[in-house]
mmCIF file of C-alpha atoms and ligand atoms in Angstrom:
data_model
loop_
_atom_site.group_PDB
_atom_site.id
_atom_site.type_symbol
_atom_site.label_atom_id
_atom_site.label_comp_id
_atom_site.label_asym_id
_atom_site.label_seq_id
_atom_site.Cartn_x
_atom_site.Cartn_y
_atom_site.Cartn_z
ATOM 1 C CA MET R 190 16.616 19.877 -12.081
ATOM 2 C CA LYS R 191 14.158 21.684 -9.835
ATOM 3 C CA GLN R 192 14.393 20.812 -6.114
ATOM 4 C CA ALA R 193 11.159 19.085 -5.145
ATOM 5 C CA PHE R 194 10.174 17.189 -2.018
ATOM 6 C CA ASN R 195 7.636 14.631 -3.122
ATOM 7 C CA PHE R 196 4.924 13.801 -0.565
ATOM 8 C CA ASN R 197 2.409 12.432 -3.060
ATOM 9 C CA ALA R 198 0.072 9.709 -1.780
ATOM 10 C CA GLY R 199 0.561 7.429 -4.789
ATOM 11 C CA PRO R 200 1.996 7.174 -7.320
ATOM 12 C CA CYS R 201 4.785 8.679 -5.307
ATOM 13 C CA VAL R 202 8.500 8.972 -4.716
ATOM 14 C CA LEU R 203 10.686 6.009 -5.740
ATOM 15 C CA PRO R 204 14.286 5.306 -4.727
ATOM 16 C CA LYS R 205 16.620 7.271 -7.014
ATOM 17 C CA GLU R 206 18.729 4.152 -7.499
ATOM 18 C CA ALA R 207 15.690 2.243 -8.798
ATOM 19 C CA VAL R 208 14.832 4.994 -11.253
ATOM 20 C CA GLU R 209 18.411 5.232 -12.533
ATOM 21 C CA SER R 210 18.871 1.483 -13.063
ATOM 22 C CA THR R 211 15.497 1.314 -14.814
ATOM 23 C CA ILE R 212 16.543 4.063 -17.206
ATOM 24 C CA ALA R 213 19.658 2.045 -18.033
ATOM 25 C CA ALA R 214 17.600 -1.135 -18.569
ATOM 26 C CA ILE R 215 15.146 0.695 -20.815
ATOM 27 C CA ARG R 216 18.152 1.379 -23.066
ATOM 28 C CA ASP R 217 19.721 -2.067 -22.773
ATOM 29 C CA PHE R 218 18.209 -4.897 -20.768
ATOM 30 C CA ASP R 219 20.614 -7.481 -19.369
ATOM 31 C CA ASN R 220 23.289 -6.849 -22.026
ATOM 32 C CA THR R 221 20.972 -8.018 -24.806
ATOM 33 C CA GLY R 222 21.294 -4.868 -26.879
ATOM 34 C CA ILE R 223 17.510 -4.562 -26.600
ATOM 35 C CA GLY R 224 15.572 -2.286 -24.253
ATOM 36 C CA LEU R 225 13.398 -3.523 -21.371
ATOM 37 C CA MET R 226 10.193 -2.397 -23.073
ATOM 38 C CA GLU R 227 11.154 -4.211 -26.273
ATOM 39 C CA ILE R 228 12.211 -7.652 -25.039
ATOM 40 C CA SER R 229 10.094 -10.795 -25.183
ATOM 41 C CA HIS R 230 8.736 -11.685 -21.765
ATOM 42 C CA ARG R 231 9.840 -15.272 -22.510
ATOM 43 C CA THR R 232 13.477 -14.161 -22.690
ATOM 44 C CA PRO R 233 15.653 -16.054 -20.142
ATOM 45 C CA GLY R 234 16.854 -12.773 -18.642
ATOM 46 C CA TRP R 235 13.269 -11.778 -17.985
ATOM 47 C CA GLU R 236 12.296 -15.138 -16.496
ATOM 48 C CA ARG R 237 15.260 -14.731 -14.183
ATOM 49 C CA THR R 238 14.151 -11.202 -13.228
ATOM 50 C CA MET R 239 10.659 -12.501 -12.396
ATOM 51 C CA ALA R 240 12.114 -15.289 -10.264
ATOM 52 C CA GLU R 241 14.439 -12.844 -8.494
ATOM 53 C CA THR R 242 11.596 -10.410 -7.809
ATOM 54 C CA ARG R 243 9.587 -13.218 -6.167
ATOM 55 C CA GLN R 244 12.668 -14.259 -4.225
ATOM 56 C CA LEU R 245 13.066 -10.701 -2.932
ATOM 57 C CA TRP R 246 9.464 -10.759 -1.690
ATOM 58 C CA ARG R 247 10.058 -14.115 -0.006
ATOM 59 C CA GLU R 248 13.233 -12.932 1.691
ATOM 60 C CA LEU R 249 12.027 -9.509 2.765
ATOM 61 C CA LEU R 250 8.689 -10.657 4.184
ATOM 62 C CA ASN R 251 9.694 -14.187 5.127
ATOM 63 C CA ILE R 252 6.980 -15.683 2.943
ATOM 64 C CA PRO R 253 6.670 -19.456 3.462
ATOM 65 C CA ALA R 254 6.535 -21.936 0.573
ATOM 66 C CA GLU R 255 2.767 -22.556 1.018
ATOM 67 C CA TYR R 256 2.188 -19.068 -0.305
ATOM 68 C CA GLU R 257 2.358 -17.992 -3.928
ATOM 69 C CA ILE R 258 3.325 -14.482 -5.006
ATOM 70 C CA LEU R 259 1.471 -13.217 -8.038
ATOM 71 C CA PHE R 260 2.099 -10.079 -10.091
ATOM 72 C CA LEU R 261 -1.108 -9.075 -11.827
ATOM 73 C CA GLY R 262 -2.624 -6.112 -13.642
ATOM 74 C CA GLY R 263 -5.668 -4.023 -12.813
ATOM 75 C CA GLY R 264 -4.576 -2.347 -9.584
ATOM 76 C CA ALA R 265 -5.792 -3.056 -6.063
ATOM 77 C CA SER R 266 -9.277 -2.122 -7.258
ATOM 78 C CA THR R 267 -9.403 -5.246 -9.428
ATOM 79 C CA GLN R 268 -8.608 -7.303 -6.329
ATOM 80 C CA PHE R 269 -11.729 -5.881 -4.686
ATOM 81 C CA PHE R 270 -13.741 -8.341 -6.827
ATOM 82 C CA THR R 271 -11.041 -10.955 -7.488
ATOM 83 C CA VAL R 272 -10.717 -11.678 -3.756
ATOM 84 C CA PRO R 273 -14.417 -12.513 -3.199
ATOM 85 C CA ALA R 274 -14.528 -14.265 -6.590
ATOM 86 C CA ASN R 275 -11.923 -16.714 -5.307
ATOM 87 C CA LEU R 276 -12.742 -16.872 -1.593
ATOM 88 C CA LEU R 277 -16.388 -16.051 -0.942
ATOM 89 C CA LYS R 278 -18.548 -19.144 -0.675
ATOM 90 C CA THR R 279 -21.492 -17.713 1.286
ATOM 91 C CA LYS R 280 -20.489 -14.733 3.414
ATOM 92 C CA ALA R 281 -17.631 -12.287 3.956
ATOM 93 C CA ALA R 282 -16.869 -9.851 6.776
ATOM 94 C CA TYR R 283 -15.322 -6.420 6.237
ATOM 95 C CA LEU R 284 -13.849 -3.786 8.510
ATOM 96 C CA GLN R 285 -14.814 -0.421 7.056
ATOM 97 C CA THR R 286 -11.966 1.942 7.814
ATOM 98 C CA GLY R 287 -12.120 4.134 4.722
ATOM 99 C CA VAL R 288 -13.407 4.469 1.187
ATOM 100 C CA TRP R 289 -11.033 1.798 -0.128
ATOM 101 C CA ALA R 290 -12.431 -0.666 2.414
ATOM 102 C CA LYS R 291 -15.963 0.413 1.506
ATOM 103 C CA LYS R 292 -15.295 -0.081 -2.183
ATOM 104 C CA ALA R 293 -13.863 -3.541 -1.478
ATOM 105 C CA ALA R 294 -16.989 -4.536 0.491
ATOM 106 C CA LYS R 295 -19.253 -3.260 -2.290
ATOM 107 C CA GLU R 296 -17.730 -5.717 -4.759
ATOM 108 C CA ALA R 297 -18.052 -8.621 -2.296
ATOM 109 C CA LYS R 298 -21.834 -8.106 -2.263
ATOM 110 C CA LEU R 299 -21.937 -9.344 -5.848
ATOM 111 C CA PHE R 300 -20.757 -12.759 -4.676
ATOM 112 C CA GLY R 301 -22.674 -13.374 -1.464
ATOM 113 C CA LYS R 302 -23.590 -11.946 1.913
ATOM 114 C CA THR R 303 -21.371 -9.172 3.212
ATOM 115 C CA GLU R 304 -21.235 -8.077 6.817
ATOM 116 C CA ILE R 305 -19.670 -4.753 7.817
ATOM 117 C CA VAL R 306 -18.307 -5.738 11.204
ATOM 118 C CA ALA R 307 -17.496 -2.169 12.264
ATOM 119 C CA SER R 308 -17.078 1.200 10.584
ATOM 120 C CA SER R 309 -15.510 4.532 11.437
ATOM 121 C CA GLU R 310 -17.453 6.392 8.772
ATOM 122 C CA ASP R 311 -19.254 8.373 11.522
ATOM 123 C CA LYS R 312 -16.067 10.395 12.129
ATOM 124 C CA THR R 313 -14.730 10.541 8.570
ATOM 125 C CA TYR R 314 -12.638 7.426 9.253
ATOM 126 C CA THR R 315 -10.288 9.257 11.600
ATOM 127 C CA TYR R 316 -9.935 6.244 13.892
ATOM 128 C CA ILE R 317 -9.726 2.462 13.723
ATOM 129 C CA PRO R 318 -12.812 0.775 15.226
ATOM 130 C CA LYS R 319 -12.128 -1.460 18.224
ATOM 131 C CA GLY R 320 -13.990 -3.982 20.333
ATOM 132 C CA TYR R 321 -15.908 -5.582 17.459
ATOM 133 C CA THR R 322 -16.615 -9.276 17.053
ATOM 134 C CA ILE R 323 -15.520 -11.115 13.929
ATOM 135 C CA PRO R 324 -18.297 -13.495 12.817
ATOM 136 C CA THR R 325 -16.973 -17.055 12.750
ATOM 137 C CA ASP R 326 -19.451 -18.097 10.051
ATOM 138 C CA ALA R 327 -17.857 -15.804 7.447
ATOM 139 C CA ASP R 328 -15.429 -17.195 4.879
ATOM 140 C CA TYR R 329 -12.920 -14.442 5.555
ATOM 141 C CA PHE R 330 -12.382 -11.127 7.332
ATOM 142 C CA HIS R 331 -11.116 -8.288 5.150
ATOM 143 C CA ILE R 332 -9.099 -5.388 6.536
ATOM 144 C CA THR R 333 -7.286 -2.415 5.016
ATOM 145 C CA THR R 334 -4.113 -2.134 7.070
ATOM 146 C CA ASN R 335 -3.299 1.439 6.091
ATOM 147 C CA ASN R 336 -5.954 3.971 5.225
ATOM 148 C CA THR R 337 -4.102 6.172 2.793
ATOM 149 C CA ILE R 338 -6.673 8.967 2.651
ATOM 150 C CA TYR R 339 -7.255 9.391 6.414
ATOM 151 C CA GLY R 340 -3.848 8.520 7.846
ATOM 152 C CA THR R 341 -4.901 5.641 10.077
ATOM 153 C CA GLU R 342 -3.184 2.286 10.244
ATOM 154 C CA ILE R 343 -3.515 -1.127 11.841
ATOM 155 C CA LYS R 344 0.155 -1.540 12.679
ATOM 156 C CA TYR R 345 0.085 -5.111 13.949
ATOM 157 C CA ASP R 346 -0.896 -8.520 12.626
ATOM 158 C CA MET R 347 -4.159 -9.312 14.348
ATOM 159 C CA ASP R 348 -5.294 -12.681 15.610
ATOM 160 C CA CYS R 349 -8.326 -13.624 13.602
ATOM 161 C CA PRO R 350 -10.598 -16.654 14.182
ATOM 162 C CA ILE R 351 -11.276 -16.925 10.441
ATOM 163 C CA MET R 352 -9.179 -16.373 7.336
ATOM 164 C CA LEU R 353 -7.674 -12.892 7.341
ATOM 165 C CA VAL R 354 -7.405 -10.968 4.056
ATOM 166 C CA ALA R 355 -5.622 -7.619 3.883
ATOM 167 C CA ASP R 356 -5.335 -4.763 1.433
ATOM 168 C CA MET R 357 -1.791 -3.584 2.193
ATOM 169 C CA SER R 358 -1.472 -1.251 -0.779
ATOM 170 C CA SER R 359 -0.003 1.616 1.180
ATOM 171 C CA ASP R 360 2.048 0.041 3.963
ATOM 172 C CA ILE R 361 3.472 -3.134 2.464
ATOM 173 C CA MET R 362 7.243 -3.382 3.049
ATOM 174 C CA SER R 363 7.141 -0.518 5.551
ATOM 175 C CA ARG R 364 7.516 -2.957 8.463
ATOM 176 C CA PRO R 365 7.833 -6.691 9.133
ATOM 177 C CA VAL R 366 4.586 -8.644 8.625
ATOM 178 C CA ASP R 367 3.780 -12.121 9.918
ATOM 179 C CA VAL R 368 2.461 -13.461 6.630
ATOM 180 C CA THR R 369 1.314 -16.709 8.271
ATOM 181 C CA LYS R 370 -1.508 -14.792 9.990
ATOM 182 C CA TYR R 371 -3.059 -14.008 6.614
ATOM 183 C CA GLY R 372 -4.720 -16.114 3.961
ATOM 184 C CA LEU R 373 -4.180 -13.423 1.372
ATOM 185 C CA ILE R 374 -2.448 -10.043 1.140
ATOM 186 C CA TYR R 375 -2.760 -7.782 -1.879
ATOM 187 C CA GLY R 376 -2.079 -4.257 -3.039
ATOM 188 C CA GLY R 377 -1.174 -1.929 -5.850
ATOM 189 C CA ALA R 378 2.567 -1.392 -6.187
ATOM 190 C CA GLN R 379 2.442 2.373 -6.592
ATOM 191 C CA LYS R 380 2.786 3.368 -2.949
ATOM 192 C CA ASN R 381 5.746 1.495 -1.557
ATOM 193 C CA VAL R 382 7.067 -1.069 -4.007
ATOM 194 C CA GLY R 383 7.055 0.404 -7.488
ATOM 195 C CA PRO R 384 5.133 2.391 -10.068
ATOM 196 C CA ALA R 385 1.485 1.955 -11.049
ATOM 197 C CA GLY R 386 0.749 -0.988 -13.321
ATOM 198 C CA VAL R 387 1.457 -4.045 -11.211
ATOM 199 C CA THR R 388 -0.511 -5.523 -8.324
ATOM 200 C CA PHE R 389 0.924 -8.012 -5.854
ATOM 201 C CA VAL R 390 -1.046 -10.900 -4.392
ATOM 202 C CA ILE R 391 0.410 -13.171 -1.708
ATOM 203 C CA VAL R 392 -1.914 -16.127 -1.286
ATOM 204 C CA ARG R 393 -1.850 -19.385 0.615
ATOM 205 C CA LYS R 394 -2.403 -22.072 -1.978
ATOM 206 C CA ASP R 395 -4.693 -24.342 0.058
ATOM 207 C CA ILE R 396 -7.446 -21.727 0.365
ATOM 208 C CA LEU R 397 -8.064 -21.646 -3.389
ATOM 209 C CA GLY R 398 -10.616 -23.638 -5.365
ATOM 210 C CA ASN R 399 -13.277 -23.645 -2.651
ATOM 211 C CA ILE R 400 -16.202 -21.487 -3.775
ATOM 212 C CA GLY R 401 -18.836 -24.218 -3.462
ATOM 213 C CA ASP R 402 -22.008 -23.869 -5.509
ATOM 214 C CA ARG R 403 -22.181 -20.086 -5.316
ATOM 215 C CA ALA R 404 -24.387 -18.647 -8.053
ATOM 216 C CA TYR R 405 -22.280 -15.745 -9.326
ATOM 217 C CA MET R 406 -19.109 -16.164 -11.387
ATOM 218 C CA ASN R 407 -18.932 -19.892 -10.956
ATOM 219 C CA PRO R 408 -16.896 -21.395 -12.506
ATOM 220 C CA LEU R 409 -14.387 -18.555 -12.456
ATOM 221 C CA PRO R 410 -13.160 -16.906 -15.657
ATOM 222 C CA THR R 411 -9.595 -18.088 -16.275
ATOM 223 C CA MET R 412 -7.875 -14.759 -15.621
ATOM 224 C CA VAL R 413 -9.844 -14.183 -12.399
ATOM 225 C CA ASP R 414 -8.897 -17.565 -10.940
ATOM 226 C CA TYR R 415 -5.728 -17.139 -8.861
ATOM 227 C CA ARG R 416 -4.888 -20.768 -9.595
ATOM 228 C CA THR R 417 -4.219 -19.850 -13.216
ATOM 229 C CA HIS R 418 -1.368 -17.588 -12.153
ATOM 230 C CA ALA R 419 -0.257 -19.753 -9.223
ATOM 231 C CA ALA R 420 0.141 -22.798 -11.464
ATOM 232 C CA GLU R 421 2.610 -20.836 -13.527
ATOM 233 C CA GLU R 422 4.519 -19.798 -10.434
ATOM 234 C CA ASP R 423 4.860 -23.446 -9.439
ATOM 235 C CA LYS R 424 6.788 -23.933 -12.644
ATOM 236 C CA ASN R 425 8.728 -20.810 -11.683
ATOM 237 C CA ILE R 426 8.015 -19.123 -14.991
ATOM 238 C CA SER R 427 5.185 -17.152 -13.493
ATOM 239 C CA MET R 428 3.518 -15.890 -16.626
ATOM 240 C CA PHE R 429 0.160 -17.119 -17.846
ATOM 241 C CA ASN R 430 -0.019 -14.049 -20.037
ATOM 242 C CA THR R 431 2.161 -11.001 -20.675
ATOM 243 C CA PRO R 432 3.071 -9.478 -17.303
ATOM 244 C CA PRO R 433 3.592 -5.736 -16.797
ATOM 245 C CA VAL R 434 7.314 -6.003 -17.479
ATOM 246 C CA LEU R 435 8.353 -2.413 -16.833
ATOM 247 C CA PRO R 436 6.586 -1.976 -13.449
ATOM 248 C CA ILE R 437 7.854 -5.377 -12.293
ATOM 249 C CA PHE R 438 11.395 -4.359 -13.181
ATOM 250 C CA VAL R 439 11.067 -1.165 -11.122
ATOM 251 C CA MET R 440 9.682 -3.299 -8.287
ATOM 252 C CA HIS R 441 12.727 -5.560 -8.560
ATOM 253 C CA GLU R 442 15.019 -2.551 -8.267
ATOM 254 C CA THR R 443 12.981 -1.011 -5.436
ATOM 255 C CA LEU R 444 13.043 -4.223 -3.395
ATOM 256 C CA THR R 445 16.761 -4.591 -4.031
ATOM 257 C CA TRP R 446 17.136 -1.112 -2.568
ATOM 258 C CA VAL R 447 15.105 -2.133 0.513
ATOM 259 C CA LYS R 448 17.233 -5.254 0.908
ATOM 260 C CA ASN R 449 20.471 -3.268 0.648
ATOM 261 C CA LEU R 450 19.246 -0.908 3.363
ATOM 262 C CA GLY R 451 18.802 -3.853 5.701
ATOM 263 C CA GLY R 452 15.303 -5.107 4.870
ATOM 264 C CA VAL R 453 11.932 -4.262 6.375
ATOM 265 C CA GLU R 454 13.182 -4.102 9.980
ATOM 266 C CA ALA R 455 15.639 -1.379 9.030
ATOM 267 C CA MET R 456 13.000 0.284 6.836
ATOM 268 C CA ASN R 457 10.597 0.326 9.765
ATOM 269 C CA LYS R 458 13.160 2.036 12.022
ATOM 270 C CA ILE R 459 13.700 4.780 9.453
ATOM 271 C CA ASN R 460 9.949 5.122 8.865
ATOM 272 C CA GLN R 461 9.271 5.402 12.608
ATOM 273 C CA LYS R 462 11.857 8.126 12.885
ATOM 274 C CA LYS R 463 10.515 10.126 9.928
ATOM 275 C CA SER R 464 6.945 9.737 11.089
ATOM 276 C CA ALA R 465 7.699 10.792 14.681
ATOM 277 C CA MET R 466 9.495 13.908 13.414
ATOM 278 C CA LEU R 467 6.421 15.056 11.508
ATOM 279 C CA TYR R 468 3.814 14.134 14.148
ATOM 280 C CA GLU R 469 5.873 15.936 16.805
ATOM 281 C CA GLU R 470 5.791 19.061 14.702
ATOM 282 C CA ILE R 471 2.062 18.750 13.944
ATOM 283 C CA ASP R 472 1.371 18.403 17.695
ATOM 284 C CA ARG R 473 3.766 21.156 18.699
ATOM 285 C CA ASN R 474 2.955 23.776 16.087
ATOM 286 C CA SER R 475 0.220 26.207 17.169
ATOM 287 C CA MET R 476 -0.878 26.662 13.555
ATOM 288 C CA PHE R 477 -1.885 23.046 13.017
ATOM 289 C CA ARG R 478 -3.823 20.119 14.427
ATOM 290 C CA GLY R 479 -3.624 16.434 13.492
ATOM 291 C CA THR R 480 -6.861 14.854 12.268
ATOM 292 C CA VAL R 481 -6.270 11.419 13.798
ATOM 293 C CA GLU R 482 -6.766 12.040 17.494
ATOM 294 C CA CYS R 483 -6.130 8.529 18.760
ATOM 295 C CA LYS R 484 -2.344 8.438 18.508
ATOM 296 C CA GLU R 485 -2.065 4.660 18.372
ATOM 297 C CA ASP R 486 -4.134 4.704 15.165
ATOM 298 C CA ARG R 487 -1.866 7.166 13.403
ATOM 299 C CA SER R 488 -0.316 5.918 10.190
ATOM 300 C CA ILE R 489 3.440 5.975 9.818
ATOM 301 C CA MET R 490 2.960 6.343 6.058
ATOM 302 C CA ASN R 491 0.311 9.065 5.582
ATOM 303 C CA HIS R 492 0.192 12.060 7.923
ATOM 304 C CA CYS R 493 -2.941 14.219 7.912
ATOM 305 C CA TRP R 494 -3.388 17.589 9.521
ATOM 306 C CA VAL R 495 -5.496 20.725 9.233
ATOM 307 C CA MET R 496 -5.188 24.335 10.390
ATOM 308 C CA ALA R 497 -5.716 24.790 14.127
ATOM 309 C CA GLU R 498 -8.967 26.304 15.374
ATOM 310 C CA GLY R 499 -9.030 29.993 14.613
ATOM 311 C CA ARG R 500 -6.291 29.648 11.983
ATOM 312 C CA GLU R 501 -8.443 28.223 9.208
ATOM 313 C CA ASP R 502 -8.094 31.399 7.157
ATOM 314 C CA LEU R 503 -4.365 30.690 6.723
ATOM 315 C CA GLN R 504 -4.855 27.401 4.876
ATOM 316 C CA ASP R 505 -4.192 28.790 1.397
ATOM 317 C CA ALA R 506 -1.299 30.860 2.718
ATOM 318 C CA PHE R 507 0.412 27.770 4.118
ATOM 319 C CA MET R 508 -0.159 25.874 0.896
ATOM 320 C CA ALA R 509 1.488 28.669 -1.090
ATOM 321 C CA PHE R 510 4.324 28.986 1.472
ATOM 322 C CA ALA R 511 5.049 25.243 1.281
ATOM 323 C CA LYS R 512 4.841 25.172 -2.488
ATOM 324 C CA GLU R 513 7.344 27.998 -2.679
ATOM 325 C CA ARG R 514 9.775 25.814 -0.694
ATOM 326 C CA GLY R 515 9.454 22.843 -2.993
ATOM 327 C CA MET R 516 6.842 20.772 -1.114
ATOM 328 C CA VAL R 517 4.831 18.721 -3.594
ATOM 329 C CA GLY R 518 1.674 16.703 -2.973
ATOM 330 C CA ILE R 519 0.744 17.901 0.526
ATOM 331 C CA LYS R 520 -2.849 18.791 -0.230
ATOM 332 C CA GLY R 521 -5.195 16.599 1.835
ATOM 333 C CA HIS R 522 -7.750 14.386 0.132
ATOM 334 C CA ARG R 523 -10.940 16.363 -0.571
ATOM 335 C CA SER R 524 -12.915 14.264 1.949
ATOM 336 C CA VAL R 525 -10.599 15.251 4.817
ATOM 337 C CA GLY R 526 -9.315 18.650 3.661
ATOM 338 C CA GLY R 527 -6.189 20.298 5.002
ATOM 339 C CA PHE R 528 -2.885 18.609 4.364
ATOM 340 C CA ARG R 529 -1.431 15.161 3.970
ATOM 341 C CA ALA R 530 2.199 14.176 3.688
ATOM 342 C CA SER R 531 2.964 10.625 2.625
ATOM 343 C CA LEU R 532 6.317 9.462 3.964
ATOM 344 C CA TYR R 533 6.699 6.193 2.112
ATOM 345 C CA ASN R 534 9.884 4.113 2.224
ATOM 346 C CA ALA R 535 11.600 6.093 -0.527
ATOM 347 C CA CYS R 536 10.842 9.508 1.007
ATOM 348 C CA PRO R 537 14.215 10.710 2.320
ATOM 349 C CA VAL R 538 14.692 12.027 5.873
ATOM 350 C CA GLU R 539 15.859 15.335 4.326
ATOM 351 C CA ALA R 540 12.408 15.823 2.803
ATOM 352 C CA VAL R 541 10.782 15.436 6.223
ATOM 353 C CA GLU R 542 13.299 17.844 7.746
ATOM 354 C CA ALA R 543 12.499 20.365 5.030
ATOM 355 C CA LEU R 544 8.762 20.039 5.669
ATOM 356 C CA VAL R 545 9.169 20.414 9.441
ATOM 357 C CA GLN R 546 11.361 23.479 8.901
ATOM 358 C CA CYS R 547 8.753 24.911 6.556
ATOM 359 C CA MET R 548 6.020 24.445 9.186
ATOM 360 C CA GLN R 549 8.177 26.109 11.845
ATOM 361 C CA ASP R 550 9.008 29.043 9.594
ATOM 362 C CA PHE R 551 5.344 29.485 8.747
ATOM 363 C CA GLU R 552 4.462 29.628 12.418
ATOM 364 C CA LYS R 553 7.143 32.256 13.062
ATOM 365 C CA ALA R 554 5.911 34.338 10.156
ATOM 366 C CA HIS R 555 2.304 34.344 11.377
ATOM 367 C CA LYS R 556 2.481 34.269 15.179
HETATM 368 C C1 PLP I 40 -4.346 3.390 -3.602
HETATM 369 C C2 PLP I 40 -5.126 2.370 -2.870
HETATM 370 C C3 PLP I 40 -6.042 1.517 -3.516
HETATM 371 C C4 PLP I 40 -6.353 1.630 -4.997
HETATM 372 O O1 PLP I 40 -5.332 1.117 -5.732
HETATM 373 P P1 PLP I 40 -5.410 1.043 -7.346
HETATM 374 O O2 PLP I 40 -4.167 0.286 -7.656
HETATM 375 O O3 PLP I 40 -5.424 2.443 -7.853
HETATM 376 O O4 PLP I 40 -6.654 0.314 -7.703
HETATM 377 C C5 PLP I 40 -6.673 0.558 -2.762
HETATM 378 N N1 PLP I 40 -6.452 0.442 -1.448
HETATM 379 C C6 PLP I 40 -5.607 1.245 -0.783
HETATM 380 C C7 PLP I 40 -5.384 1.080 0.681
HETATM 381 C C8 PLP I 40 -4.920 2.238 -1.476
HETATM 382 O O5 PLP I 40 -4.072 3.054 -0.835
#
C-alpha cells in the first residue's frame, strides 16, 4: 500500500487497530456468522456493544450518572438546531470563534433571542476573544472549544455563571474534560472518535424538558427531543430507532484503543508532544509563519500556517514538495489559505516527524 501521512481535518486518520477489528466484524460480528452491517440492532451482542461504548465514554471522561450519553445521526450540524430546540426558552448566548460557531448561532435565532457575546471574525478568527461578559439572563452560553478551520482552541473548562454548552467535535478525547462544568457537550465523531455518521451528545438530564411557552417547535418533534433518546438509555438499551451501527462500532474500537494507551491523560501528553514539534518547526522555519499569533490560543489538534512574508510565491512549490513525500490533507481551508495539519489522536508521531523533516528539507532546498 502507498505510504501516506494523513493530516486531513475530518474525516481523518483512525487507529489502525480500530480499522482492522472493524474489517473483521464486518465479516463476522461477535461470532454470529453474520456481518456487522447485516445484524439486527436488537441482537444481544449489539446491545452489549452499545452499553460498552457508553461505558468507555463514562470511564474515559469521568462522566457522572446525572449525564446521559446519546449516539445520534445528522452530524454536529444537526445539533446546531437540536441544542436550542431543547434548551432555549427565551435567549441564548454564543461565542463566535469561527464559522461553525456562527452556524450554530444562526440556528438558535429560530428559537429565540441570540446574543453574540464576542467574536473574532474581524481577524479571520485567528484568536479567541477574551474579557467578555456572559449575560446571566441567557438560558445557556455556547462555545466551540476547538476551531478546526482556524487552529484555535479553548483548552480549559471555563467557569460559567450560566449553563455551558460546548461543540467539542474536533478536540473531544484529546485531553481530560471536567464534564460537570457543562450542561451539554456534543460533536460529530469524525475527528477524534470515529468515522462520519454518528454524533455524540453528553447531556445532564435535569436540564431537559424546560422550554416554557416558546413559540417555535413547541412541543418538540419526538426525534428532536433528547428525552426520547435518554429514556432509552435509562433502560440501557439506548435505541429509540435504528442507530448508526457501523460508525458506533468503529467508535467502540477507537475508544478501546484510547483506553489501552492510558486514557485521555496519556493521549493529551502525546498530543502535546506532537503539537509542540510542529509549532516549533513553524516558528523556526524561515519559509513559514503560523496564522494564530497568540500562542496560548493555538490548537493542539489543527495547526495552521502560511508562507512567510516574501515567500508567498513558493506556496504551490511547497504543496507539491510535501505531496511528493506522502503528506495528505495539508491544504488550509479556503478562508485561511496556506496549510493546515490536523494532528488528531490517531495521527502517529512518525507522521509529524515526517512533516517536520519535509519542512526542513524544503527550507534547505530554497534558502
Ligand atoms: C466538523 C465540525 C462541525 C461539523 O460537523 P458535521 O458532523 O459535519 O455536521 C461542527 N463543529 C466543529 C467544531 C467541527 O469541527
